[in-house]
Coordinates of N, CA and C in Angstrom, one line a residue:
Q151 N -4.4 5.7 16.9 CA -5.4 6.5 16.2 C -5.2 6.4 14.7
H152 N -4.0 6.3 14.3 CA -3.7 6.3 12.8 C -4.4 5.1 12.1
E153 N -4.4 3.9 12.7 CA -5.0 2.8 12.1 C -6.5 3.0 12.0
R154 N -7.1 3.6 13.0 CA -8.6 3.8 13.0 C -8.9 4.9 11.9
N155 N -8.1 5.9 11.8 CA -8.3 6.9 10.8 C -8.2 6.4 9.4
V156 N -7.3 5.5 9.1 CA -7.1 4.8 7.8 C -8.4 4.0 7.5
A157 N -8.8 3.2 8.5 CA -10.0 2.4 8.3 C -11.2 3.2 8.1
V158 N -11.4 4.3 8.8 CA -12.5 5.2 8.5 C -12.5 5.8 7.1
T159 N -11.3 6.1 6.6 CA -11.1 6.7 5.3 C -11.5 5.6 4.3
F160 N -11.0 4.4 4.5 CA -11.4 3.3 3.6 C -12.9 3.1 3.6
Q161 N -13.5 3.1 4.8 CA -15.0 2.9 4.9 C -15.7 4.0 4.2
M162 N -15.3 5.2 4.3 CA -16.0 6.3 3.6 C -15.9 6.1 2.1
S163 N -14.8 5.7 1.6 CA -14.6 5.4 0.1 C -15.5 4.2 -0.3
W164 N -15.5 3.2 0.6 CA -16.3 2.0 0.3 C -17.8 2.3 0.2
N165 N -18.2 3.2 1.1 CA -19.6 3.6 1.1 C -20.0 4.4 -0.1
L166 N -19.1 5.0 -0.8 CA -19.4 5.8 -2.0 C -19.3 4.9 -3.3
T167 N -18.8 3.7 -3.2 CA -18.7 2.9 -4.4 C -20.1 2.2 -4.7
G168 N -20.3 1.9 -6.0 CA -21.4 1.2 -6.4 C -21.3 -0.3 -6.2
E169 N -22.3 -1.0 -6.5 CA -22.3 -2.5 -6.3 C -21.3 -3.2 -7.2
D170 N -21.2 -2.7 -8.5 CA -20.3 -3.4 -9.4 C -18.8 -3.1 -8.9
A171 N -18.5 -1.9 -8.5 CA -17.2 -1.6 -8.0 C -16.8 -2.4 -6.8
R172 N -17.8 -2.6 -5.9 CA -17.6 -3.4 -4.7 C -17.3 -4.9 -5.2
D173 N -18.0 -5.4 -6.1 CA -17.8 -6.7 -6.6 C -16.4 -6.9 -7.2
V174 N -15.9 -5.9 -7.9 CA -14.5 -5.9 -8.4 C -13.5 -6.0 -7.3
L175 N -13.7 -5.1 -6.3 CA -12.8 -5.1 -5.1 C -12.9 -6.5 -4.4
H176 N -14.0 -7.1 -4.3 CA -14.1 -8.4 -3.6 C -13.3 -9.4 -4.3
V177 N -13.4 -9.4 -5.6 CA -12.6 -10.4 -6.4 C -11.1 -10.1 -6.2
M178 N -10.7 -8.8 -6.3 CA -9.3 -8.4 -6.2 C -8.8 -8.7 -4.8
S179 N -9.7 -8.7 -3.8 CA -9.2 -8.9 -2.4 C -8.7 -10.4 -2.2
H180 N -9.2 -11.3 -3.0 CA -8.7 -12.7 -2.9 C -7.4 -12.9 -3.7
L181 N -6.9 -11.9 -4.4 CA -5.8 -12.1 -5.2 C -4.6 -11.3 -4.7
A182 N -3.5 -11.4 -5.4 CA -2.3 -10.7 -5.0 C -2.4 -9.2 -5.3
P183 N -1.7 -8.4 -4.5 CA -1.7 -6.9 -4.8 C -0.9 -6.6 -6.0
A184 N -1.3 -7.1 -7.1 CA -0.6 -6.9 -8.4 C -1.7 -6.6 -9.4
P185 N -1.3 -6.0 -10.6 CA -2.4 -5.8 -11.6 C -3.1 -7.1 -12.0
V186 N -4.5 -6.9 -12.0 CA -5.3 -8.1 -12.3 C -5.8 -7.9 -13.7
P187 N -5.6 -9.0 -14.6 CA -6.1 -8.9 -15.9 C -7.6 -8.8 -16.0
A188 N -8.2 -8.0 -16.8 CA -9.6 -7.8 -17.0 C -10.3 -9.1 -17.3
R189 N -9.6 -9.9 -18.0 CA -10.2 -11.2 -18.4 C -10.5 -12.1 -17.2
L190 N -9.6 -12.0 -16.1 CA -9.8 -12.7 -14.9 C -11.0 -12.2 -14.1
I191 N -11.1 -10.9 -14.0 CA -12.2 -10.2 -13.3 C -13.5 -10.6 -13.9
R192 N -13.5 -10.5 -15.3 CA -14.8 -10.8 -16.0 C -15.2 -12.2 -15.8
A193 N -14.2 -13.1 -15.8 CA -14.5 -14.6 -15.6 C -15.1 -14.8 -14.1
A194 N -14.5 -14.2 -13.2 CA -14.9 -14.3 -11.8 C -16.3 -13.8 -11.6
L195 N -16.6 -12.7 -12.2 CA -17.9 -12.0 -12.0 C -19.0 -12.4 -13.1
G196 N -18.5 -13.2 -14.1 CA -19.5 -13.6 -15.2 C -19.9 -12.4 -16.0
W197 N -19.1 -11.4 -16.2 CA -19.4 -10.2 -17.0 C -18.8 -10.4 -18.3
P198 N -19.6 -10.3 -19.4 CA -19.1 -10.4 -20.7 C -18.5 -9.0 -21.1
E199 N -17.6 -9.0 -22.1 CA -17.0 -7.8 -22.6 C -18.0 -7.2 -23.5
T200 N -18.3 -5.9 -23.4 CA -19.3 -5.2 -24.2 C -18.6 -3.9 -24.8
T201 N -19.4 -3.1 -25.4 CA -18.8 -1.8 -25.8 C -18.4 -1.0 -24.6
A202 N -17.5 -0.1 -24.9 CA -16.9 0.7 -23.8 C -17.9 1.6 -23.1
L203 N -19.0 2.0 -23.8 CA -20.0 2.8 -23.2 C -20.9 2.1 -22.2
D204 N -21.1 0.8 -22.3 CA -21.9 0.1 -21.3 C -21.2 -1.1 -20.7
D205 N -19.9 -1.0 -20.6 CA -19.2 -2.1 -20.0 C -19.1 -1.9 -18.5
R206 N -19.6 -2.9 -17.8 CA -19.7 -2.8 -16.3 C -18.3 -2.7 -15.7
L207 N -17.3 -3.5 -16.2 CA -16.0 -3.4 -15.7 C -15.3 -2.1 -15.9
V208 N -15.5 -1.5 -17.1 CA -14.9 -0.2 -17.3 C -15.5 0.8 -16.4
A209 N -16.8 0.8 -16.2 CA -17.4 1.7 -15.2 C -17.0 1.5 -13.8
A210 N -16.9 0.3 -13.4 CA -16.4 -0.1 -12.0 C -15.0 0.4 -11.8
R211 N -14.1 0.1 -12.8 CA -12.7 0.6 -12.7 C -12.7 2.1 -12.5
K212 N -13.5 2.8 -13.3 CA -13.5 4.2 -13.2 C -13.9 4.7 -11.9
D213 N -15.0 4.1 -11.3 CA -15.4 4.5 -10.0 C -14.3 4.3 -8.9
L214 N -13.7 3.1 -9.0 CA -12.7 2.8 -8.0 C -11.5 3.7 -8.2
W215 N -11.1 4.0 -9.4 CA -10.0 4.9 -9.6 C -10.2 6.3 -9.1
L216 N -11.4 6.8 -9.4 CA -11.8 8.2 -9.0 C -11.8 8.3 -7.4
L217 N -12.0 7.2 -6.7 CA -12.0 7.2 -5.3 C -10.6 6.8 -4.7
S218 N -9.7 6.7 -5.6 CA -8.3 6.3 -5.3 C -8.2 4.9 -4.6
L219 N -9.1 4.0 -4.9 CA -9.1 2.7 -4.3 C -8.3 1.7 -5.1
I220 N -8.0 2.1 -6.4 CA -7.2 1.3 -7.2 C -6.3 2.2 -8.1
E221 N -5.3 1.6 -8.6 CA -4.4 2.2 -9.6 C -4.6 1.4 -10.9
L222 N -4.3 2.0 -12.0 CA -4.4 1.4 -13.3 C -3.1 1.4 -14.0
D223 N -2.7 0.2 -14.5 CA -1.4 0.2 -15.2 C -1.6 0.6 -16.7
S224 N -0.6 0.5 -17.5 CA -0.7 1.0 -18.9 C -1.7 0.2 -19.7
Q225 N -2.1 -1.0 -19.2 CA -3.1 -1.8 -20.0 C -4.5 -1.7 -19.3
N226 N -4.6 -0.7 -18.4 CA -5.9 -0.5 -17.6 C -6.2 -1.7 -16.7
Q227 N -5.2 -2.4 -16.3 CA -5.4 -3.5 -15.3 C -5.3 -2.9 -13.9
P228 N -6.4 -3.1 -13.1 CA -6.4 -2.5 -11.8 C -5.5 -3.3 -10.8
S229 N -5.0 -2.5 -9.9 CA -4.3 -3.1 -8.7 C -4.7 -2.2 -7.5
A230 N -4.6 -2.8 -6.3 CA -5.0 -2.1 -5.1 C -3.9 -2.4 -4.1
H231 N -3.8 -1.4 -3.2 CA -2.8 -1.5 -2.1 C -3.3 -2.7 -1.2
R232 N -2.3 -3.4 -0.6 CA -2.7 -4.5 0.2 C -3.5 -4.1 1.5
L233 N -3.4 -2.9 1.9 CA -4.3 -2.5 3.0 C -5.7 -2.4 2.6
I234 N -5.9 -1.9 1.4 CA -7.3 -1.8 0.9 C -7.9 -3.2 0.7
L235 N -7.0 -4.1 0.1 CA -7.5 -5.5 -0.1 C -7.8 -6.2 1.2
G236 N -7.0 -5.9 2.2 CA -7.2 -6.5 3.6 C -8.5 -5.9 4.2
F237 N -8.7 -4.6 4.0 CA -10.0 -4.0 4.5 C -11.2 -4.7 3.9
V238 N -11.2 -4.9 2.6 CA -12.3 -5.6 1.9 C -12.5 -7.0 2.4
R239 N -11.3 -7.7 2.5 CA -11.4 -9.1 3.0 C -12.0 -9.2 4.4
H240 N -11.8 -8.2 5.2 CA -12.3 -8.3 6.6 C -13.7 -7.6 6.8
L241 N -14.3 -7.3 5.7 CA -15.7 -6.8 5.8 C -16.6 -8.0 6.2
P242 N -17.8 -7.8 6.7 CA -18.7 -8.9 7.0 C -18.9 -9.9 5.9
N243 N -19.0 -9.4 4.7 CA -19.1 -10.3 3.5 C -17.8 -10.4 2.7
G244 N -16.7 -10.5 3.4 CA -15.4 -10.5 2.8 C -15.1 -11.7 2.0
D245 N -15.8 -12.8 2.2 CA -15.6 -14.0 1.3 C -16.4 -14.0 0.1
S246 N -17.1 -12.8 -0.2 CA -17.9 -12.7 -1.4 C -17.1 -12.9 -2.6
H247 N -17.6 -13.7 -3.5 CA -16.9 -14.1 -4.8 C -15.7 -14.9 -4.7
W248 N -15.4 -15.5 -3.5 CA -14.3 -16.4 -3.3 C -14.3 -17.6 -4.2
T249 N -15.4 -18.3 -4.2 CA -15.6 -19.5 -5.0 C -15.4 -19.2 -6.5
E250 N -16.0 -18.1 -7.0 CA -16.0 -17.7 -8.4 C -14.5 -17.3 -8.8
T251 N -13.8 -16.7 -7.8 CA -12.5 -16.2 -8.1 C -11.5 -17.4 -8.2
V252 N -11.7 -18.4 -7.4 CA -10.9 -19.6 -7.4 C -11.2 -20.4 -8.7
T253 N -12.4 -20.4 -9.1 CA -12.8 -21.1 -10.4 C -12.2 -20.4 -11.6
A254 N -12.2 -19.0 -11.5 CA -11.7 -18.2 -12.6 C -10.2 -18.5 -12.8
I255 N -9.5 -18.5 -11.6 CA -8.0 -18.8 -11.6 C -7.8 -20.2 -12.2
E256 N -8.5 -21.2 -11.7 CA -8.4 -22.5 -12.2 C -8.6 -22.6 -13.7
S257 N -9.6 -21.9 -14.2 CA -9.9 -21.9 -15.6 C -8.8 -21.3 -16.4
E258 N -8.3 -20.2 -16.0 CA -7.2 -19.5 -16.7 C -5.9 -20.4 -16.6
M259 N -5.6 -20.9 -15.5 CA -4.4 -21.8 -15.4 C -4.5 -23.0 -16.2
N260 N -5.7 -23.5 -16.4 CA -5.9 -24.7 -17.2 C -5.4 -24.5 -18.7
R261 N -5.3 -23.3 -19.1 CA -4.8 -23.0 -20.4 C -3.4 -23.5 -20.6
A262 N -2.6 -23.6 -19.5 CA -1.3 -24.1 -19.6 C -1.2 -25.6 -20.1
R263 N -2.3 -26.3 -20.0 CA -2.4 -27.7 -20.5 C -2.5 -27.8 -22.0
D264 N -2.9 -26.7 -22.6 CA -3.2 -26.7 -24.1 C -1.9 -26.2 -24.8
D265 N -1.2 -27.1 -25.4 CA 0.0 -26.7 -26.1 C -0.3 -25.8 -27.4
Q266 N -1.5 -25.9 -27.9 CA -1.9 -25.1 -29.0 C -2.2 -23.7 -28.7
D267 N -2.5 -23.4 -27.4 CA -2.8 -22.0 -27.0 C -1.5 -21.3 -26.7
T268 N -0.8 -20.9 -27.7 CA 0.4 -20.2 -27.5 C 0.3 -18.8 -27.0
A269 N -0.9 -18.2 -27.1 CA -1.2 -16.9 -26.5 C -1.1 -17.0 -25.0
S270 N -1.4 -18.2 -24.4 CA -1.4 -18.3 -23.0 C 0.0 -18.2 -22.4
Y271 N 1.0 -18.4 -23.2 CA 2.4 -18.3 -22.6 C 2.6 -17.0 -22.0
Q272 N 2.2 -15.9 -22.7 CA 2.4 -14.6 -22.3 C 1.3 -14.1 -21.4
E273 N 0.0 -14.5 -21.7 CA -1.1 -14.0 -20.9 C -1.1 -14.5 -19.5
L274 N -0.7 -15.8 -19.3 CA -0.7 -16.4 -18.0 C 0.4 -15.7 -17.1
E275 N 1.4 -15.1 -17.6 CA 2.4 -14.4 -16.8 C 1.7 -13.4 -15.8
A276 N 0.6 -12.7 -16.3 CA -0.1 -11.8 -15.4 C -1.0 -12.5 -14.4
V277 N -1.3 -13.7 -14.6 CA -2.1 -14.5 -13.7 C -1.3 -15.2 -12.6
L278 N 0.0 -15.4 -12.9 CA 0.8 -16.2 -11.9 C 0.8 -15.7 -10.5
P279 N 1.0 -14.4 -10.3 CA 1.0 -14.0 -8.8 C -0.4 -14.2 -8.2
H280 N -1.4 -14.2 -8.9 CA -2.8 -14.4 -8.4 C -3.0 -15.9 -8.1
A281 N -2.5 -16.7 -9.0 CA -2.6 -18.2 -8.7 C -1.8 -18.5 -7.5
E282 N -0.6 -17.9 -7.3 CA 0.2 -18.2 -6.1 C -0.5 -17.7 -4.9
A283 N -1.2 -16.5 -5.0 CA -1.9 -16.0 -3.8 C -3.1 -16.9 -3.4
I284 N -3.8 -17.5 -4.4 CA -4.8 -18.4 -4.1 C -4.3 -19.7 -3.4
L285 N -3.1 -20.2 -4.0 CA -2.6 -21.4 -3.4 C -2.0 -21.2 -2.0
S286 N -1.7 -20.0 -1.6 CA -1.2 -19.7 -0.2 C -2.4 -19.7 0.8
R287 N -3.6 -19.7 0.4 CA -4.7 -19.6 1.3 C -5.1 -21.0 1.8
P288 N -5.3 -21.2 3.1 CA -5.7 -22.5 3.6 C -7.1 -23.0 3.2
D289 N -7.9 -22.1 2.7 CA -9.3 -22.4 2.4 C -9.5 -22.7 1.0
V290 N -8.5 -22.9 0.2 CA -8.6 -23.2 -1.2 C -9.1 -24.7 -1.3
P291 N -10.2 -25.0 -2.0 CA -10.6 -26.4 -2.1 C -9.5 -27.3 -2.6
A292 N -9.4 -28.5 -2.1 CA -8.2 -29.4 -2.3 C -8.1 -29.7 -3.8
K293 N -9.2 -30.1 -4.5 CA -9.1 -30.5 -5.9 C -8.7 -29.3 -6.8
Q294 N -9.2 -28.1 -6.5 CA -8.9 -26.9 -7.2 C -7.4 -26.5 -7.0
G295 N -7.0 -26.6 -5.7 CA -5.6 -26.3 -5.4 C -4.6 -27.2 -6.1
I296 N -5.0 -28.5 -6.2 CA -4.1 -29.4 -6.9 C -4.0 -29.0 -8.4
G297 N -5.2 -28.7 -9.0 CA -5.2 -28.4 -10.4 C -4.4 -27.1 -10.7
I298 N -4.6 -26.1 -9.8 CA -3.9 -24.8 -10.0 C -2.4 -25.0 -9.9
A299 N -2.0 -25.7 -8.8 CA -0.6 -25.9 -8.6 C 0.0 -26.7 -9.8
E300 N -0.7 -27.7 -10.2 CA -0.2 -28.5 -11.4 C 0.0 -27.7 -12.6
C301 N -1.0 -26.9 -12.9 CA -0.9 -26.0 -14.1 C 0.1 -24.9 -14.0
L302 N 0.3 -24.4 -12.8 CA 1.3 -23.4 -12.5 C 2.7 -24.0 -12.8
G303 N 2.9 -25.2 -12.3 CA 4.1 -25.9 -12.6 C 4.4 -26.2 -14.0
W304 N 3.3 -26.7 -14.7 CA 3.4 -26.9 -16.2 C 3.8 -25.6 -16.9
H305 N 3.2 -24.5 -16.5 CA 3.5 -23.3 -17.2 C 5.0 -22.9 -17.0
H306 N 5.5 -23.0 -15.8 CA 6.9 -22.7 -15.6 C 7.8 -23.7 -16.4
R307 N 7.4 -25.0 -16.4 CA 8.1 -26.0 -17.2 C 8.1 -25.7 -18.7
T308 N 7.0 -25.3 -19.2 CA 6.8 -25.0 -20.6 C 7.8 -23.8 -21.0
L309 N 7.9 -22.9 -20.1 CA 8.8 -21.7 -20.4 C 10.2 -22.0 -20.0
G310 N 10.6 -23.2 -19.6 CA 11.9 -23.5 -19.3 C 12.4 -23.1 -17.9
R311 N 11.5 -22.8 -17.0 CA 11.8 -22.3 -15.7 C 11.7 -23.5 -14.7
F312 N 12.6 -24.5 -14.9 CA 12.5 -25.8 -14.2 C 12.7 -25.6 -12.7
Q313 N 13.5 -24.7 -12.2 CA 13.7 -24.5 -10.8 C 12.4 -23.9 -10.1
L314 N 11.6 -23.2 -10.9 CA 10.4 -22.7 -10.4 C 9.3 -23.7 -10.4
A315 N 9.3 -24.6 -11.5 CA 8.3 -25.6 -11.7 C 8.4 -26.7 -10.6
K316 N 9.6 -27.1 -10.2 CA 9.8 -28.2 -9.3 C 9.0 -28.1 -8.0
P317 N 9.2 -27.0 -7.3 CA 8.5 -26.9 -6.0 C 7.0 -26.8 -6.1
V318 N 6.5 -26.2 -7.2 CA 5.1 -26.0 -7.4 C 4.5 -27.4 -7.7
L319 N 5.2 -28.2 -8.6 CA 4.7 -29.5 -8.9 C 4.8 -30.4 -7.7
R320 N 5.8 -30.2 -6.9 CA 5.9 -31.0 -5.6 C 4.7 -30.6 -4.7
D321 N 4.3 -29.4 -4.7 CA 3.2 -28.9 -3.9 C 1.9 -29.6 -4.4
A322 N 1.7 -29.7 -5.7 CA 0.6 -30.3 -6.2 C 0.5 -31.8 -5.8
L323 N 1.7 -32.4 -5.8 CA 1.7 -33.8 -5.4 C 1.4 -34.0 -3.9
Q324 N 1.9 -33.1 -3.1 CA 1.7 -33.2 -1.7 C 0.2 -32.9 -1.4
R325 N -0.4 -32.0 -2.1 CA -1.8 -31.7 -1.9 C -2.7 -33.0 -2.3
A326 N -2.3 -33.6 -3.4 CA -3.0 -34.8 -3.8 C -2.8 -35.9 -2.8
Q327 N -1.6 -36.1 -2.3 CA -1.4 -37.1 -1.3 C -2.2 -36.9 0.0
R328 N -2.4 -35.6 0.4 CA -3.2 -35.3 1.6 C -4.7 -35.5 1.3
S329 N -5.1 -35.4 0.1 CA -6.5 -35.4 -0.2 C -7.1 -36.7 -0.7
F330 N -6.2 -37.6 -1.2 CA -6.7 -38.8 -1.7 C -6.0 -40.0 -1.1
P331 N -6.7 -41.2 -1.1 CA -6.0 -42.4 -0.5 C -4.9 -42.8 -1.4
E332 N -3.9 -43.5 -0.7 CA -2.7 -44.0 -1.5 C -3.1 -44.8 -2.7
G333 N -2.5 -44.6 -3.8 CA -2.8 -45.3 -5.0 C -3.9 -44.7 -5.9
H334 N -4.5 -43.6 -5.4 CA -5.6 -42.9 -6.2 C -5.0 -42.4 -7.5
A335 N -5.7 -42.4 -8.5 CA -5.3 -41.9 -9.9 C -4.8 -40.5 -9.9
E336 N -5.4 -39.6 -9.0 CA -5.1 -38.2 -9.0 C -3.6 -38.0 -8.5
I337 N -3.2 -38.9 -7.6 CA -1.8 -38.8 -7.1 C -0.8 -39.2 -8.3

């Protein structure tokens, strides 16, 4: 009975949320149960940053927070409990925004390739658990999985975390070997 009561509670809260709040939760459901940078959510949803009074993300975060569907950290980055994220993933349209979320992660992680983007060294730290969550999914497109894993490894290597970089770069290589014929340039 307890599981059904929890699901009914989630459903009641879900029914009270607006479309923008639901979109934010859909994006978050594809990621790790860790604080999600606003920049990543905006990229996945294609929402530009505007003034605080008419910012869609600010309003959606507020709606979700008031319904206790998310928590906000000191930087107003939302996070949700893994049960809530699982509930959203298992809704009939649970794969909503999957493609956009993978593309946003790929775009953020590509910043690791730019040695001139020194701000990325710190900013990507908040993206790492989400990149790892994307890579753990079997439905991540092969080419994007290769790119995300490669950039994740490069980021660890740039910061001198060689023991963390090695298995991720090995994963990128194995993904490439499974996806392309022997001798392909991507490998």
